[in-house]
mmCIF file of C-alpha atoms in Angstrom:
data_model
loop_
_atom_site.group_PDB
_atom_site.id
_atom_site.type_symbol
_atom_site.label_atom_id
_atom_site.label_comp_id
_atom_site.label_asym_id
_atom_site.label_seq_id
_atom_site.Cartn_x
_atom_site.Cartn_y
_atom_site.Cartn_z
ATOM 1 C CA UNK A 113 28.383 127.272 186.523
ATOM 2 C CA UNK A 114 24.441 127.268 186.863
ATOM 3 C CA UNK A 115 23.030 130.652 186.263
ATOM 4 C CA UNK A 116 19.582 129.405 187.729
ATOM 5 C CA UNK A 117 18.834 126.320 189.964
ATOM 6 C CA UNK A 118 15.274 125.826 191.033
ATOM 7 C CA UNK A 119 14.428 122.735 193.551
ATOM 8 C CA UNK A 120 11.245 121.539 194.894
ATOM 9 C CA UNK A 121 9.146 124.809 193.503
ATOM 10 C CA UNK A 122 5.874 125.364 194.613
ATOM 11 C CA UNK A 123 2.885 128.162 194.237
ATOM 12 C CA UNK A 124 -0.231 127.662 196.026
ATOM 13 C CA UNK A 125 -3.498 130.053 195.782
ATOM 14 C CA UNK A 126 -5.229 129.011 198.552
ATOM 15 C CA UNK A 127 -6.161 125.540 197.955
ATOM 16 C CA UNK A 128 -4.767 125.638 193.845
ATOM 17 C CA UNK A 129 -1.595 124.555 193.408
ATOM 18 C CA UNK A 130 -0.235 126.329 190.382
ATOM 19 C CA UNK A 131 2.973 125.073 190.076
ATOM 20 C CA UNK A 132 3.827 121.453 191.830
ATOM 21 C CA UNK A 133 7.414 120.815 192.280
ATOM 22 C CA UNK A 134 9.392 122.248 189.337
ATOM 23 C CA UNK A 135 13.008 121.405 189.349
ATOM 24 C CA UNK A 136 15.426 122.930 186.536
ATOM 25 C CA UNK A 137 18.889 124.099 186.251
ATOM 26 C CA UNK A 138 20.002 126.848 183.267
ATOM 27 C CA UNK A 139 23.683 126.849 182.491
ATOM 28 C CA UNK A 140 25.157 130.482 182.289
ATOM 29 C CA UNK A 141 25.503 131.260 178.463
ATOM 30 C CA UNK A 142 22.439 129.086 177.535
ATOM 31 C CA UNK A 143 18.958 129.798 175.917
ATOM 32 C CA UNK A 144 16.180 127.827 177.620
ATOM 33 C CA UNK A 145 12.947 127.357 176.279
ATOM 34 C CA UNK A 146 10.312 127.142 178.278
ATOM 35 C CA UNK A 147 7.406 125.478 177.119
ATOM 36 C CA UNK A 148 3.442 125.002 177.922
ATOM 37 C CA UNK A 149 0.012 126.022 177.012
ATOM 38 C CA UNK A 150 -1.926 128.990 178.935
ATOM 39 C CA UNK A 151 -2.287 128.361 181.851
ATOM 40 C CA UNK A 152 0.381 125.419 182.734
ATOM 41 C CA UNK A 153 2.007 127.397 184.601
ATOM 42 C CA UNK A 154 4.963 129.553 183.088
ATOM 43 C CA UNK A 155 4.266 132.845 184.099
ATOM 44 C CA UNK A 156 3.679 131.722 187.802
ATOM 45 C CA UNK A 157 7.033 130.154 187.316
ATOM 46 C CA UNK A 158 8.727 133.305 185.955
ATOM 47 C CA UNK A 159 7.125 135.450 188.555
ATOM 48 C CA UNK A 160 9.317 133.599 191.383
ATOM 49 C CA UNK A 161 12.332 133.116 189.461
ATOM 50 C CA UNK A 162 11.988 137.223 189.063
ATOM 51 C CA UNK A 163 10.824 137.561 192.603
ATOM 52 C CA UNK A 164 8.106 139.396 191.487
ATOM 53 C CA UNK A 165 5.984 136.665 193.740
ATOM 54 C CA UNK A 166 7.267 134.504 196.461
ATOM 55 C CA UNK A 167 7.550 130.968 196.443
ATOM 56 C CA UNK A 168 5.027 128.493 199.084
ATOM 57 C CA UNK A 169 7.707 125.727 199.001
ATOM 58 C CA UNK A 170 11.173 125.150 197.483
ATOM 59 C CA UNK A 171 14.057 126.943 196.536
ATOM 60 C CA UNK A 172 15.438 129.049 193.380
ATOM 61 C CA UNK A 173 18.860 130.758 193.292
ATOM 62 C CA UNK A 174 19.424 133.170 190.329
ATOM 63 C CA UNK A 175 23.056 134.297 189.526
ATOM 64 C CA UNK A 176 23.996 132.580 192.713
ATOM 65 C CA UNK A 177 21.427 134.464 195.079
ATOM 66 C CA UNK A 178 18.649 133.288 196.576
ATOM 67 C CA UNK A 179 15.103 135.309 195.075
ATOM 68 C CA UNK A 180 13.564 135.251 198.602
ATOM 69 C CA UNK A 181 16.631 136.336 200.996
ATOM 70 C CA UNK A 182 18.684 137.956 198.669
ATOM 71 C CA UNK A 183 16.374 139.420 196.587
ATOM 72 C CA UNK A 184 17.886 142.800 196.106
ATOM 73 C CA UNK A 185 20.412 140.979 194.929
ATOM 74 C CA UNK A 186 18.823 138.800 192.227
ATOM 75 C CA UNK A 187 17.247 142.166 190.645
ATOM 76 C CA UNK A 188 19.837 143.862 190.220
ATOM 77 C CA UNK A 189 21.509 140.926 188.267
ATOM 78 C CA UNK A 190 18.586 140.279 185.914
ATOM 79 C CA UNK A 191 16.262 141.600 183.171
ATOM 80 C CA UNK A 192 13.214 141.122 182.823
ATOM 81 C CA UNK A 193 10.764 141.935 179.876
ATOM 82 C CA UNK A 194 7.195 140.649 180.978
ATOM 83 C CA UNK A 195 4.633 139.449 178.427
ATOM 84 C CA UNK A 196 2.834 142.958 179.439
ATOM 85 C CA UNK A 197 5.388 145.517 178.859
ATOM 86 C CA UNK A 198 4.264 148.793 181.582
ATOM 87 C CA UNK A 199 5.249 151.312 179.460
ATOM 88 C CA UNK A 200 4.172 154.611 180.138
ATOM 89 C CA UNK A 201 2.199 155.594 176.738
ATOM 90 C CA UNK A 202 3.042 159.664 177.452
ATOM 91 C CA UNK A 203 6.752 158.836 177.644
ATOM 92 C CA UNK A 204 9.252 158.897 174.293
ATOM 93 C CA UNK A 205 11.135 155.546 173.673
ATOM 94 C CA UNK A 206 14.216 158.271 174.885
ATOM 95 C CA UNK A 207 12.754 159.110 177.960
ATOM 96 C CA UNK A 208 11.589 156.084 179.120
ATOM 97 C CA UNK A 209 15.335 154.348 178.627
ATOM 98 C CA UNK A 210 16.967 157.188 180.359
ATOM 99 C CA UNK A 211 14.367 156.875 183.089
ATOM 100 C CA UNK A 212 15.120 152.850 183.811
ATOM 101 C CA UNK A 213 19.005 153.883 183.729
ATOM 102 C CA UNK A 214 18.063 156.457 186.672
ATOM 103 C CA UNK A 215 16.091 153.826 188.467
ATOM 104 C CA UNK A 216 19.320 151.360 188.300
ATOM 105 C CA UNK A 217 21.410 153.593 189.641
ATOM 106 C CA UNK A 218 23.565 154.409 186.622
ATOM 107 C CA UNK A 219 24.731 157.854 186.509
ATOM 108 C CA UNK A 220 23.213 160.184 183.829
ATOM 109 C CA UNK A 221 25.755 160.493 181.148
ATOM 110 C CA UNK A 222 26.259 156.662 180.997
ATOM 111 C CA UNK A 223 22.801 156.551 181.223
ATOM 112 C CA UNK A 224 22.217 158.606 178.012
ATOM 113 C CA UNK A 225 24.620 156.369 176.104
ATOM 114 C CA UNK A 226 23.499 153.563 176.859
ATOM 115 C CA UNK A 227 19.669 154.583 176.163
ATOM 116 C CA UNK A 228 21.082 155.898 172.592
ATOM 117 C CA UNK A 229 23.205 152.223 172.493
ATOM 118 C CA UNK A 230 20.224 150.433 173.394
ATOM 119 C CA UNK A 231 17.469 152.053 170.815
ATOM 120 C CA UNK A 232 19.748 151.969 167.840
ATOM 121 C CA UNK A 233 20.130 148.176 168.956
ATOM 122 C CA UNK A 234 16.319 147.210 168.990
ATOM 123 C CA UNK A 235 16.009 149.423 165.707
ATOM 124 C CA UNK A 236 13.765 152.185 167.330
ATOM 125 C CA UNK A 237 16.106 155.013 166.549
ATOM 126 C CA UNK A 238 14.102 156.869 164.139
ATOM 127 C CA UNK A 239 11.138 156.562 167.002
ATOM 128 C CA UNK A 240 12.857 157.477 169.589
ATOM 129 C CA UNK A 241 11.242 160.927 170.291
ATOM 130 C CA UNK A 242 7.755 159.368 169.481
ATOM 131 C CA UNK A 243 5.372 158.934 172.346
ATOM 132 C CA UNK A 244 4.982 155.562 173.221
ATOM 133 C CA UNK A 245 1.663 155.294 172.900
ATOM 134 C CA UNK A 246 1.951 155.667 169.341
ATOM 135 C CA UNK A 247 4.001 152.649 168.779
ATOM 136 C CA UNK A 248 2.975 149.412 167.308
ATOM 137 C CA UNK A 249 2.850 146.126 169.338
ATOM 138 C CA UNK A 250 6.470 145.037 167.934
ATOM 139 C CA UNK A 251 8.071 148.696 168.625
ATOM 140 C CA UNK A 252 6.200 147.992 172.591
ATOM 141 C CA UNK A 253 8.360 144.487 172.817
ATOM 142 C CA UNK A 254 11.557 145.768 171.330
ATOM 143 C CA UNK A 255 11.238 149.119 173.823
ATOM 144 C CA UNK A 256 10.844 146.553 176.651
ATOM 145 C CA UNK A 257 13.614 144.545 176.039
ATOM 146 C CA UNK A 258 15.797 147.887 175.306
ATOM 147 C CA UNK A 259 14.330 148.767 178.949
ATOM 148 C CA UNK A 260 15.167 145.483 180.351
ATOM 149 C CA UNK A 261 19.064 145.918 179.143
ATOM 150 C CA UNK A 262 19.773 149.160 180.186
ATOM 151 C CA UNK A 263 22.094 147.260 183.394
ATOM 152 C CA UNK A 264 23.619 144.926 181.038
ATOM 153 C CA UNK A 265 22.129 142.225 183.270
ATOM 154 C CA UNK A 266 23.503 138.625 182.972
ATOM 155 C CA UNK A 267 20.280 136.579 182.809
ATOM 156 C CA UNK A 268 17.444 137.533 180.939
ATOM 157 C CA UNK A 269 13.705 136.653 181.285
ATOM 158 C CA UNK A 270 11.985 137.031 178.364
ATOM 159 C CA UNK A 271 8.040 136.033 178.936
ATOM 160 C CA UNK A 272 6.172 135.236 175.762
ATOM 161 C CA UNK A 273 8.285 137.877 173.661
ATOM 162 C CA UNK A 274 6.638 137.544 170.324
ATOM 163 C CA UNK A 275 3.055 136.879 171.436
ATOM 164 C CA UNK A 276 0.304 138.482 168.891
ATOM 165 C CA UNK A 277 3.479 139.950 166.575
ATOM 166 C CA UNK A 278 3.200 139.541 162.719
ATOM 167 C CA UNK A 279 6.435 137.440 161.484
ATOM 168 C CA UNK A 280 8.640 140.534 160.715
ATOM 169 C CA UNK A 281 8.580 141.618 164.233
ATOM 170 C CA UNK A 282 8.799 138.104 165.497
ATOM 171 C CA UNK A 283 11.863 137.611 163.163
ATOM 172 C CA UNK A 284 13.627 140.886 164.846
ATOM 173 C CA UNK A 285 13.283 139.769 168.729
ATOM 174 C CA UNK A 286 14.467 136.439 167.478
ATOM 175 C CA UNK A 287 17.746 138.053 166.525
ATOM 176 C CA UNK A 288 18.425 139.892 168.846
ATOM 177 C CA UNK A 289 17.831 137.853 171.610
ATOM 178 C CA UNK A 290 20.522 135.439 169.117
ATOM 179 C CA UNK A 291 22.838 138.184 169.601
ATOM 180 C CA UNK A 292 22.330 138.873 173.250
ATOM 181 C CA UNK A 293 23.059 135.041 174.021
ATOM 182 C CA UNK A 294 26.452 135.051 171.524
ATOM 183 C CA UNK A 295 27.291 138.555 173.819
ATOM 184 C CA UNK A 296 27.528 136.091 177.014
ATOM 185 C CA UNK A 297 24.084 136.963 178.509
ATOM 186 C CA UNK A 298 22.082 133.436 179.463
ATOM 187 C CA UNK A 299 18.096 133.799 178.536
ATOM 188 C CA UNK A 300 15.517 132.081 180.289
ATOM 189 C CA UNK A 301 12.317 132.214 177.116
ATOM 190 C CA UNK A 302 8.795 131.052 178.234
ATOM 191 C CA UNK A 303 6.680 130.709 175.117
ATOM 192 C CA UNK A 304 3.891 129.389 173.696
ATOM 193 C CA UNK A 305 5.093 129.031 170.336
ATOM 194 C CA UNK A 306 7.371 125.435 169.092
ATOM 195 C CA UNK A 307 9.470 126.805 166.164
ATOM 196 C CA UNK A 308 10.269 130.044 168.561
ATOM 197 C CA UNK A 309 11.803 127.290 171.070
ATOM 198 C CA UNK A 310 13.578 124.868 167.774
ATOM 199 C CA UNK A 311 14.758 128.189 166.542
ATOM 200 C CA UNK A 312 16.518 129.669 169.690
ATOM 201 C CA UNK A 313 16.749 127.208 172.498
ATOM 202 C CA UNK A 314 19.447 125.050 173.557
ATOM 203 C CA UNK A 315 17.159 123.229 175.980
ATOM 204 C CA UNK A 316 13.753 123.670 176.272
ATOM 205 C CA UNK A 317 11.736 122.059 179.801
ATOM 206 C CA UNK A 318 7.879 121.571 178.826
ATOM 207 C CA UNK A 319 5.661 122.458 181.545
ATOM 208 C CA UNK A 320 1.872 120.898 181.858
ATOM 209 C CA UNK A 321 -0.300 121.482 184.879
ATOM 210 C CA UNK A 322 2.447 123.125 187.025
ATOM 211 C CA UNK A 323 4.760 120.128 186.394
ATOM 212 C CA UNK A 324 7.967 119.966 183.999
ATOM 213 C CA UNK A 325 7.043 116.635 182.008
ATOM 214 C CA UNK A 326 10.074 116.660 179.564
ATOM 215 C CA UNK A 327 13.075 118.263 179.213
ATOM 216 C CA UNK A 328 16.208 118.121 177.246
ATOM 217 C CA UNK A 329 17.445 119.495 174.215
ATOM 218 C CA UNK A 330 14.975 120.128 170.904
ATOM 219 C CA UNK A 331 16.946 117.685 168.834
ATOM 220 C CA UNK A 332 17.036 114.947 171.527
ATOM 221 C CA UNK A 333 13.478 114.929 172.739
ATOM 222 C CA UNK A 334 12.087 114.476 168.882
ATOM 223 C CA UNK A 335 14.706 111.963 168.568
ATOM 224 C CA UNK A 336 13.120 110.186 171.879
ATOM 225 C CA UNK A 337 10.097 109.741 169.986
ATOM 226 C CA UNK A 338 11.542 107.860 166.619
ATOM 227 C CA UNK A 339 8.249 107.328 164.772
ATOM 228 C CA UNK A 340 7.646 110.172 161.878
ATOM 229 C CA UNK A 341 3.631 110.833 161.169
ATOM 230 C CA UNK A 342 1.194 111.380 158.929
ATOM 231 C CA UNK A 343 -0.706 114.102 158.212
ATOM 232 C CA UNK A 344 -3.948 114.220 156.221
ATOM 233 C CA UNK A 345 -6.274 116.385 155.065
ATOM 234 C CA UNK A 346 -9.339 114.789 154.384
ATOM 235 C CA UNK A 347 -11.894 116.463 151.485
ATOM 236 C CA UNK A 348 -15.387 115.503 152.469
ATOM 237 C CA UNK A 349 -15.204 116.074 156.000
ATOM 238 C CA UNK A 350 -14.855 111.994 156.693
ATOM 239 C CA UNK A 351 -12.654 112.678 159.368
ATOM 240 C CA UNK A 352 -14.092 109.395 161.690
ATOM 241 C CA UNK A 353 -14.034 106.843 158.498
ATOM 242 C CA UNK A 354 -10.481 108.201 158.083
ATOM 243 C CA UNK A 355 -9.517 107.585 161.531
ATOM 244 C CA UNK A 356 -11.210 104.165 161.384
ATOM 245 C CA UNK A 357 -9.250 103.377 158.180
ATOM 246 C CA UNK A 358 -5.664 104.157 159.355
ATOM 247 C CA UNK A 359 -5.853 102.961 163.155
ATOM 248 C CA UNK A 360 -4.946 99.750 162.147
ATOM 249 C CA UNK A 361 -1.983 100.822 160.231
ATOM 250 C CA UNK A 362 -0.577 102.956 163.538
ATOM 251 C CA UNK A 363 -1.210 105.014 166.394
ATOM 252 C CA UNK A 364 -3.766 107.372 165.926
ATOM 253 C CA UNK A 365 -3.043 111.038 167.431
ATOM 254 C CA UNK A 366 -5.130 113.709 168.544
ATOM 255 C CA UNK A 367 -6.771 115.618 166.206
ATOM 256 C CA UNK A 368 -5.102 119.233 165.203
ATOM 257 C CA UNK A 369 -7.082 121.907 162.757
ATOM 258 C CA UNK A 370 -8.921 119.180 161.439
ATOM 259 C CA UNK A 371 -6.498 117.118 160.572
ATOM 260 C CA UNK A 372 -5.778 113.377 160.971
ATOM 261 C CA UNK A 373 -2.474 112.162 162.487
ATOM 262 C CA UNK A 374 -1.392 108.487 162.264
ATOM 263 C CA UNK A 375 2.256 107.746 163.731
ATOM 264 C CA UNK A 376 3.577 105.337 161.465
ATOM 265 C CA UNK A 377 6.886 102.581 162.265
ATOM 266 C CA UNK A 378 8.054 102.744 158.932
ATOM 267 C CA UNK A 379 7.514 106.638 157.458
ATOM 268 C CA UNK A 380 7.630 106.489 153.246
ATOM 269 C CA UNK A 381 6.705 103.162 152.625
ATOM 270 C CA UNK A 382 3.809 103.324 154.725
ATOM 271 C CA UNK A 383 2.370 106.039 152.835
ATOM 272 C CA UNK A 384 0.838 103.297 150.087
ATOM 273 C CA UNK A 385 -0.300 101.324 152.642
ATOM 274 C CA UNK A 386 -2.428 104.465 154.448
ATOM 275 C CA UNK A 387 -3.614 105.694 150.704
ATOM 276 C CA UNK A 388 -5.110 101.982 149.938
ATOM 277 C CA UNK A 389 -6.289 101.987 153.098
ATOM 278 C CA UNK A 390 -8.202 105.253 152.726
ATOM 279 C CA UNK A 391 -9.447 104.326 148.937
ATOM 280 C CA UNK A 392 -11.033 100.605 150.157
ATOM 281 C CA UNK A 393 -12.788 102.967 153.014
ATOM 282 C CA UNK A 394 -14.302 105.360 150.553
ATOM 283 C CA UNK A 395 -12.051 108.472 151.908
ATOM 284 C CA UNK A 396 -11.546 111.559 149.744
ATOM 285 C CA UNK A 397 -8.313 112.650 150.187
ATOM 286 C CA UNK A 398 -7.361 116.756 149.770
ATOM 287 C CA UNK A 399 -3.425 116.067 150.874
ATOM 288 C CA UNK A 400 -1.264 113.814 152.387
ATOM 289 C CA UNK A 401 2.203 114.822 154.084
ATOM 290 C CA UNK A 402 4.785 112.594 155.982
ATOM 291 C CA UNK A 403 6.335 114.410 159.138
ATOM 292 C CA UNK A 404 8.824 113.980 161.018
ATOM 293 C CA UNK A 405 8.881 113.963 165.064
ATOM 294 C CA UNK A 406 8.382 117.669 166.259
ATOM 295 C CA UNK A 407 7.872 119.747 169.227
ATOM 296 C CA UNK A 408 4.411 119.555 169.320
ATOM 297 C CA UNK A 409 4.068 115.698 168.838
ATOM 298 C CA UNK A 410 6.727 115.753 172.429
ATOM 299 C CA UNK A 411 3.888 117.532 173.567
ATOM 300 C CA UNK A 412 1.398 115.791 172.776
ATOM 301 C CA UNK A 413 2.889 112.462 173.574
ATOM 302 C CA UNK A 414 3.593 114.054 176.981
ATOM 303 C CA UNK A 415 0.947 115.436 178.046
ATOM 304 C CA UNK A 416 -2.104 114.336 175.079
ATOM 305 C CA UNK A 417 -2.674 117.507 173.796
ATOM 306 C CA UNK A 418 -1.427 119.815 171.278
ATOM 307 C CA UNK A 419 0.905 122.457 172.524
ATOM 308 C CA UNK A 420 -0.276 125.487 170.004
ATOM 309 C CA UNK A 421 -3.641 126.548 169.895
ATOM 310 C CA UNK A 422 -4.996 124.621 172.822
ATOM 311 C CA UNK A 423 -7.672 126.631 175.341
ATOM 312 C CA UNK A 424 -10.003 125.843 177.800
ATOM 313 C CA UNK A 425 -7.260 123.168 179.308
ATOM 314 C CA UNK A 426 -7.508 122.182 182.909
ATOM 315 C CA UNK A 427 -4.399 124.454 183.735
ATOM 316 C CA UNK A 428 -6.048 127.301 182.349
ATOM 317 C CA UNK A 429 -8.736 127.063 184.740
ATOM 318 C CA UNK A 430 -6.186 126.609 187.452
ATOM 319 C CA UNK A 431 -3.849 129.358 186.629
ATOM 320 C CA UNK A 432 -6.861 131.842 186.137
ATOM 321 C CA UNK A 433 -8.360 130.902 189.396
ATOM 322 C CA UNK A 434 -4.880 131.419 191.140
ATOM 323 C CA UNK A 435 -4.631 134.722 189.459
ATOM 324 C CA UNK A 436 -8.002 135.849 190.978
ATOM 325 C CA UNK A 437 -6.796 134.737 194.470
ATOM 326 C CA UNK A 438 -3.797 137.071 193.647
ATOM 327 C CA UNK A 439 -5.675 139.958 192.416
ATOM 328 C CA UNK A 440 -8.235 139.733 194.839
#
């Protein structure tokens, strides 16, 4: 059974079309990663799936109910943690569980329990009486997703989780959103971030410019691509000569952190060919390291850009515009 079917989906700010015609489907029980640069289009995506903002053409049924007629419905069979938790800073951890229990409905003795369940699960016992505002950005994201449990829901949206948290934190919603998925409940992860979406996904859709350009499992859309590359670091700054040097020995691929990327046919034993290459060209080079297809290199053969680290894209401007037309 499909915990989420979208069909035709469209968002339109005026005369910006934000999101162009997405069509997915999430199995119940499955992670899916949803991936794409700021801007692409992900949160405007989320938004209607959540129906925190209506739709301008097409259809999405969540848990079986549609988000625009049965709306009611859809909430009360989701959770949501947004990529800006609203948490009010005056509030305890405590108080603010107890507080979303009373807002679903669920009576105040169940409520308590689960608000104690639910804060020794995210690991915020010990801060439990602490004011929010005095929590760090990981206690914030682990307090939201508490918050967006508290109904036991069974699909969860989880919007850029582990944005701006150091590793440790990042590790901890990792796991528990592992555990959440083993427990039955099917997750729906937008993020910005590859080895988040190789780490947890079972399928991940990449989203560029409001359209879903691949999709399909991690393993099976490097696979797609075959060709390992490599990756060199180049000591004198001769990043051009380099690229001049290796384009006849493969594809060249775009630039990322200074680095130059050649996709090679044959992997290891074109290493020699790329170092003699670089020597006859007078190339200085710091490292060289052979990689195999990832993520990012979907991405890039996708779309032509990287996934991580990329601003100032197109879709960025889009997205921000549409937000304006929102806001304003």
């Amino acid at each position: 059974m499909s915990a989420i079917v979208v069909e035709g989906l469209e968002r339109a700010f005026g005369d910006v079309l934000a999101v162009q015609g997405v069509n997915l489907v999430v199995d119940e029980g499955e992670i899916y990663g949803f991936l794409g640069p700021n801007g692409a289009g992900k949160t405007t995506t989320v938004r209607m799936l959540t129906t925190l903002l209506l739709p301008t053409g097409g259809s999405v049924s969540v848990a079986g109910h549609d988000v625009v007629s049965e709306a009611r419905a859809v909430r009360q069979t989701i959770g949501v943690a947004l990529q800006e938790a609203a948490l009010d800073p005056l509030m305890t951890g405590r108080e603010l569980i107890r507080l979303q229990a009373t807002l679903q409905g669920i009576p105040t003795d169940e409520g308590k329990r689960r608000a104690d369940d639910l804060l020794e699960r995210v690991g915020l016992v010990e801060a439990a009486n602490r004011r929010v505002g005095t929590y760090s950005g990981g206690m914030k994201r682990r307090l939201d997703l508490a918050a967006a449990l508290v109904h036991e829901p069974r699909v969860l949206f989880l919007d850029e989780p582990t944005t701006g948290l150091d590793p440790v934190s990042r590790k901890s919603i990792w796991e528990e959103v592992s555990n959440l998925n083993r427990e039955g409940t099917t997750v729906f992860l937008t993020t910005q971030y590859l080895e988040e979406a190789d780490q947890l996904a079972n399928r991940v859709g990449i989203i560029d410019s409001g359209r879903i350009v691949a999709e399909g499992t991690p393993s099976s859309l490097k696979a797609d691509l075959g060709n390992p590359h490599i990756e060199l670091v180049i000591a004198d700054g001769s990043v051009e000569r380099a690229e001049r040097a290796c384009e006849k020995l493969g594809r060249l691929l775009p630039s990322k952190d200074g680095k130059v990327l050649v996709e090679v046919e044959h992997g290891p034993s074109d290493i020699a060919r790329v170092v003699v290459a670089l020597d006859e060209a007078g190339v200085a080079v710091e490292s060289l390291e052979l990689v195999q297809p990832t993520l990012d290199d979907v991405f890039v053969e996708k779309t032509g850009h990287h996934l991580e680290g990329e601003g100032g894209e197109p879709a960025a401007e889009v997205e921000a515009a549409a937000e304006q037309v929102v806001e304003g």
